[in-house]
C-alpha cells in the first residue's frame, strides 16, 4: 500500500497544465483507446484544438502528466453556464480522461481527475458533470 501512495504523490506533484501539443495528445489517446473492446473514436489534433476555442476554455483546466515531452495522463474540463431552478450556474464538463497504455492502473488517471476537481473548486465552479 505504501508504494501506491508514493506513486500517487509523485504523480500528483508532476501535474501541469496541458501544453497544447495536440499531435502528442491524439497519439496517446488513440493508443490508449485502442485497447478498449469498442472501436475507438477517431479524434484528430484539429478536433481537439477546436474544443479549446470555446469561450472560457483554458489549458489550466486540462491537468496533464508528462514524461519528458509525452503526455501520459490527461483530463479536461470545459466551462458551461446552465439554468437550474431559475438560477444561472457555472459548471464544468469533465471529459477525455485518458491514460497512456503503459501507465494504466498506475493511479495517474485518478490524479489528473482529482486535480481537475480541485481546479474547478478553486475557480468557483458550482459543479462538475463527468462525461467519459
Coordinates of N, CA and C in Angstrom, one line a residue:
X1 N 0.8 -1.2 0.0 CA 0.0 0.0 0.0 C 0.9 1.3 0.0
X2 N 2.0 1.2 0.7 CA 2.8 2.4 0.8 C 3.4 2.8 -0.6
X3 N 3.7 1.8 -1.4 CA 4.2 2.0 -2.8 C 3.2 2.8 -3.6
X4 N 1.9 2.4 -3.5 CA 0.9 3.1 -4.3 C 0.8 4.5 -3.8
X5 N 0.8 4.8 -2.5 CA 0.7 6.1 -2.0 C 1.9 7.0 -2.5
X6 N 3.1 6.4 -2.5 CA 4.3 7.2 -3.0 C 4.1 7.4 -4.5
X7 N 3.6 6.5 -5.3 CA 3.4 6.7 -6.7 C 2.4 7.8 -6.9
X8 N 1.3 7.8 -6.2 CA 0.3 8.8 -6.3 C 0.9 10.2 -6.0
X9 N 1.7 10.3 -4.9 CA 2.3 11.6 -4.5 C 3.2 12.1 -5.6
X10 N 4.0 11.2 -6.1 CA 4.9 11.6 -7.2 C 4.2 12.1 -8.4
X11 N 3.1 11.3 -8.8 CA 2.3 11.7 -10.0 C 1.7 13.0 -9.7
X12 N 1.1 13.2 -8.5 CA 0.4 14.4 -8.2 C 1.3 15.6 -8.3
X13 N 2.6 15.5 -7.9 CA 3.5 16.6 -7.9 C 4.0 16.9 -9.3
X14 N 3.7 16.0 -10.3 CA 4.2 16.3 -11.6 C 3.0 16.7 -12.6
X15 N 1.8 17.0 -12.0 CA 0.7 17.5 -12.9 C 1.0 18.9 -13.3
X16 N 0.8 19.2 -14.5 CA 0.9 20.6 -15.1 C -0.2 20.9 -16.0
X17 N -0.3 22.1 -16.5 CA -1.3 22.5 -17.5 C -0.9 21.8 -18.8
X18 N -2.0 21.5 -19.6 CA -1.7 21.0 -20.9 C -0.9 22.0 -21.7
X19 N 0.0 21.5 -22.5 CA 1.0 22.3 -23.2 C 0.5 22.7 -24.6
X20 N -0.6 22.2 -25.1 CA -1.1 22.5 -26.4 C -0.6 21.6 -27.5
X21 N 0.1 20.5 -27.1 CA 0.7 19.6 -28.0 C -0.4 18.5 -28.5
X22 N -1.2 19.0 -29.4 CA -2.4 18.2 -29.8 C -2.0 16.9 -30.5
X23 N -0.9 16.9 -31.3 CA -0.5 15.7 -32.0 C -0.1 14.6 -31.0
X24 N 0.7 15.0 -30.0 CA 1.1 14.0 -29.0 C -0.1 13.5 -28.2
X25 N -1.0 14.4 -27.8 CA -2.2 14.0 -27.1 C -3.1 13.1 -27.9
X26 N -3.3 13.4 -29.2 CA -4.0 12.5 -30.1 C -3.4 11.1 -30.1
X27 N -2.1 11.0 -30.3 CA -1.4 9.7 -30.4 C -1.6 8.9 -29.1
X28 N -1.5 9.6 -27.9 CA -1.7 8.9 -26.7 C -3.1 8.4 -26.5
X29 N -4.1 9.3 -26.9 CA -5.5 8.9 -26.8 C -5.8 7.7 -27.7
X30 N -5.3 7.7 -28.9 CA -5.6 6.6 -29.8 C -5.0 5.3 -29.3
X31 N -3.7 5.4 -28.8 CA -3.1 4.1 -28.3 C -3.8 3.6 -27.1
X32 N -4.3 4.5 -26.2 CA -5.0 4.0 -25.0 C -6.3 3.4 -25.4
X33 N -7.1 4.1 -26.2 CA -8.4 3.7 -26.5 C -8.5 2.5 -27.4
X34 N -7.4 2.2 -28.2 CA -7.4 1.0 -29.0 C -7.5 -0.2 -28.2
X35 N -7.2 -0.1 -26.9 CA -7.2 -1.3 -26.0 C -8.6 -1.6 -25.5
X36 N -9.6 -0.7 -25.8 CA -11.0 -0.9 -25.3 C -11.7 -1.9 -26.3
X37 N -12.7 -2.5 -25.8 CA -13.5 -3.5 -26.6 C -14.2 -2.8 -27.8
X38 N -14.7 -1.7 -27.5 CA -15.4 -0.9 -28.6 C -14.4 -0.2 -29.5
X39 N -14.7 0.0 -30.8 CA -13.8 0.7 -31.7 C -13.6 2.1 -31.1
X40 N -12.3 2.6 -31.1 CA -12.0 3.9 -30.6 C -12.6 5.0 -31.5
X41 N -12.9 6.1 -30.8 CA -13.3 7.3 -31.6 C -12.0 7.8 -32.3
X42 N -12.2 8.4 -33.4 CA -11.1 9.0 -34.2 C -11.0 10.5 -34.0
X43 N -10.3 10.9 -32.9 CA -10.2 12.3 -32.7 C -8.9 12.8 -33.3
X44 N -8.9 13.9 -34.0 CA -7.8 14.5 -34.7 C -7.2 15.7 -33.8
X45 N -6.0 16.0 -34.1 CA -5.4 17.2 -33.4 C -6.3 18.5 -33.6
X46 N -6.8 18.6 -34.8 CA -7.7 19.8 -35.2 C -9.0 19.8 -34.4
X47 N -9.5 18.6 -34.2 CA -10.8 18.4 -33.5 C -10.5 18.8 -32.0
X48 N -9.5 18.3 -31.4 CA -9.2 18.6 -30.0 C -8.9 20.1 -29.8
X49 N -8.1 20.7 -30.7 CA -7.8 22.1 -30.6 C -9.0 22.9 -30.7
X50 N -10.0 22.5 -31.5 CA -11.2 23.3 -31.6 C -12.0 23.3 -30.3
X51 N -11.9 22.3 -29.5 CA -12.6 22.3 -28.2 C -12.1 23.4 -27.3
X52 N -10.8 23.8 -27.4 CA -10.2 24.8 -26.6 C -10.5 26.2 -27.1
X53 N -11.2 26.3 -28.2 CA -11.6 27.6 -28.7 C -12.9 28.1 -28.1
X54 N -13.6 27.2 -27.3 CA -14.8 27.6 -26.7 C -14.5 28.6 -25.6
X55 N -15.4 29.7 -25.5 CA -15.1 30.7 -24.5 C -14.9 30.2 -23.1
X56 N -13.9 30.6 -22.5 CA -13.6 30.2 -21.1 C -12.7 29.0 -21.0
X57 N -12.5 28.3 -22.1 CA -11.6 27.1 -22.1 C -10.2 27.6 -21.8
X58 N -9.5 26.7 -21.2 CA -8.1 27.1 -20.8 C -7.3 25.8 -20.6
X59 N -6.0 25.9 -20.9 CA -5.1 24.8 -20.7 C -5.0 24.6 -19.2
X60 N -5.3 25.6 -18.3 CA -5.2 25.3 -16.9 C -6.4 24.4 -16.4
X61 N -7.4 24.3 -17.2 CA -8.5 23.3 -16.9 C -8.2 22.0 -17.6
X62 N -7.0 21.7 -17.9 CA -6.6 20.4 -18.6 C -5.4 19.9 -17.9
X63 N -5.5 19.4 -16.7 CA -4.3 18.9 -16.0 C -3.7 17.7 -16.7
X64 N -2.4 17.7 -16.9 CA -1.8 16.7 -17.7 C -0.5 16.2 -16.9
X65 N -0.2 15.0 -17.0 CA 1.1 14.5 -16.6 C 1.9 14.1 -17.8
X66 N 3.1 14.6 -17.8 CA 4.1 14.4 -18.9 C 5.2 13.5 -18.5
X67 N 5.7 12.7 -19.3 CA 7.0 12.1 -19.2 C 7.9 12.6 -20.3
X68 N 8.8 13.5 -20.0 CA 9.5 14.3 -21.0 C 8.5 15.1 -21.8
X69 N 8.5 14.9 -23.1 CA 7.6 15.7 -23.9 C 6.3 14.9 -24.2
X70 N 6.1 13.7 -23.7 CA 5.0 12.9 -24.0 C 3.9 12.9 -22.9
X71 N 2.6 13.3 -23.2 CA 1.6 13.2 -22.2 C 1.3 11.7 -21.8
X72 N 1.2 11.5 -20.6 CA 0.9 10.1 -20.1 C -0.5 10.0 -19.4
X73 N -1.0 11.1 -19.0 CA -2.4 11.2 -18.4 C -2.9 12.6 -18.6
X74 N -4.2 12.6 -18.9 CA -4.9 13.8 -19.3 C -6.3 13.8 -18.9
X75 N -6.8 14.9 -18.5 CA -8.3 15.2 -18.3 C -8.5 16.6 -18.6
X76 N -9.7 17.0 -18.9 CA -10.0 18.4 -19.3 C -11.4 18.7 -18.8
X77 N -11.6 19.9 -18.5 CA -13.0 20.4 -18.2 C -13.3 21.6 -19.0
X78 N -14.5 21.6 -19.6 CA -14.9 22.7 -20.4 C -16.1 23.5 -19.7
X79 N -15.9 24.8 -19.6 CA -16.9 25.6 -18.8 C -18.2 25.7 -19.6
X80 N -19.3 25.7 -18.8 CA -20.6 25.9 -19.4 C -21.4 26.7 -18.3
X81 N -22.4 27.4 -18.8 CA -23.4 28.1 -17.9 C -24.7 27.4 -18.2
X82 N -25.4 27.1 -17.1 CA -26.7 26.4 -17.2 C -27.7 27.1 -16.3
X83 N -29.0 26.9 -16.6 CA -30.0 27.5 -15.7 C -30.6 26.3 -14.9
X84 N -30.5 26.4 -13.6 CA -31.1 25.3 -12.7 C -32.0 26.0 -11.7
X85 N -33.2 25.6 -11.7 CA -34.2 26.2 -10.8 C -34.2 27.7 -10.9
X86 N -34.1 28.3 -12.1 CA -34.2 29.7 -12.3 C -32.9 30.5 -12.0
X87 N -31.8 29.8 -11.6 CA -30.6 30.4 -11.3 C -29.5 30.0 -12.3
X88 N -28.7 30.9 -12.7 CA -27.6 30.5 -13.6 C -26.5 29.9 -12.8
X89 N -25.9 28.8 -13.3 CA -24.8 28.1 -12.6 C -23.7 27.9 -13.5
X90 N -22.5 28.0 -13.0 CA -21.3 27.7 -13.8 C -20.9 26.3 -13.5
X91 N -20.8 25.4 -14.5 CA -20.4 24.1 -14.3 C -19.3 23.8 -15.3
X92 N -18.6 22.7 -15.0 CA -17.5 22.2 -15.8 C -17.9 20.8 -16.4
X93 N -17.7 20.6 -17.7 CA -17.9 19.3 -18.3 C -16.6 18.6 -18.3
X94 N -16.4 17.6 -17.5 CA -15.2 16.8 -17.4 C -15.2 15.7 -18.4
X95 N -14.2 15.7 -19.3 CA -14.2 14.7 -20.4 C -12.7 14.3 -20.8
X96 N -12.6 13.4 -21.7 CA -11.4 12.9 -22.3 C -10.4 12.4 -21.3
X97 N -10.8 11.9 -20.2 CA -9.9 11.3 -19.2 C -9.2 10.1 -19.9
X98 N -7.9 10.2 -20.0 CA -7.1 9.2 -20.7 C -5.8 9.0 -20.1
X99 N -5.3 7.8 -20.0 CA -4.0 7.4 -19.5 C -3.3 6.6 -20.6
X100 N -2.0 6.8 -20.8 CA -1.2 6.0 -21.8 C -1.3 4.6 -21.4
X101 N -1.3 3.7 -22.4 CA -1.5 2.3 -22.2 C -0.5 1.7 -21.1
X102 N 0.8 2.1 -21.2 CA 1.8 1.6 -20.3 C 1.6 2.1 -18.9
X103 N 0.8 3.1 -18.7 CA 0.6 3.7 -17.3 C -0.8 3.4 -16.7
X104 N -1.6 2.6 -17.5 CA -2.9 2.3 -16.9 C -2.8 1.5 -15.6
X105 N -3.7 1.7 -14.7 CA -3.7 1.1 -13.4 C -2.5 1.7 -12.5
X106 N -2.0 2.8 -12.9 CA -0.9 3.4 -12.1 C -1.4 4.4 -11.1
X107 N -2.6 4.8 -11.3 CA -3.2 5.9 -10.4 C -3.1 7.3 -11.1
X108 N -2.5 7.4 -12.2 CA -2.3 8.7 -12.9 C -3.7 9.2 -13.3
X109 N -4.6 8.4 -13.7 CA -6.0 8.9 -14.1 C -6.7 9.5 -12.9
X110 N -6.6 8.9 -11.8 CA -7.2 9.4 -10.6 C -6.5 10.7 -10.2
X111 N -5.2 10.8 -10.4 CA -4.5 12.1 -10.1 C -5.0 13.2 -10.9
X112 N -5.0 13.0 -12.3 CA -5.4 14.2 -13.1 C -6.9 14.5 -12.9
X113 N -7.7 13.5 -12.7 CA -9.2 13.8 -12.5 C -9.3 14.5 -11.2
X114 N -8.6 14.1 -10.1 CA -8.7 14.8 -8.8 C -8.2 16.2 -8.9
X115 N -7.1 16.4 -9.7 CA -6.6 17.8 -9.9 C -7.6 18.6 -10.6
X116 N -8.3 18.1 -11.6 CA -9.3 18.8 -12.3 C -10.4 19.3 -11.3
X117 N -10.8 18.4 -10.4 CA -11.8 18.7 -9.5 C -11.4 19.8 -8.5
X118 N -10.1 19.7 -8.1 CA -9.5 20.8 -7.3 C -9.5 22.1 -8.0
X119 N -9.1 22.1 -9.2 CA -9.0 23.4 -10.0 C -10.4 23.9 -10.2
X120 N -11.4 23.1 -10.5 CA -12.8 23.5 -10.7 C -13.3 24.2 -9.4
X121 N -13.0 23.6 -8.3 CA -13.5 24.2 -7.0 C -12.8 25.6 -6.8
X122 N -11.5 25.6 -7.0 CA -10.7 26.9 -6.8 C -11.2 28.0 -7.8
X123 N -11.6 27.6 -9.0 CA -12.1 28.6 -9.9 C -13.6 29.0 -9.7
X124 N -14.2 28.4 -8.7 CA -15.5 28.8 -8.3 C -16.7 28.2 -9.1
X125 N -16.4 27.1 -9.7 CA -17.5 26.4 -10.4 C -18.5 25.8 -9.4
X126 N -19.7 25.8 -9.8 CA -20.8 25.3 -8.9 C -20.9 23.8 -8.9
X127 N -20.3 23.2 -10.0 CA -20.4 21.7 -10.1 C -19.6 21.2 -11.3
X128 N -19.5 19.9 -11.3 CA -18.8 19.2 -12.5 C -19.7 18.1 -12.9
X129 N -19.9 18.0 -14.2 CA -20.5 16.8 -14.8 C -19.4 16.0 -15.5
X130 N -19.3 14.7 -15.1 CA -18.3 13.9 -15.7 C -18.9 13.2 -16.9
X131 N -18.2 13.3 -18.0 CA -18.6 12.6 -19.2 C -17.4 11.9 -19.8
X132 N -17.4 10.6 -19.7 CA -16.3 9.8 -20.1 C -16.9 8.7 -21.1

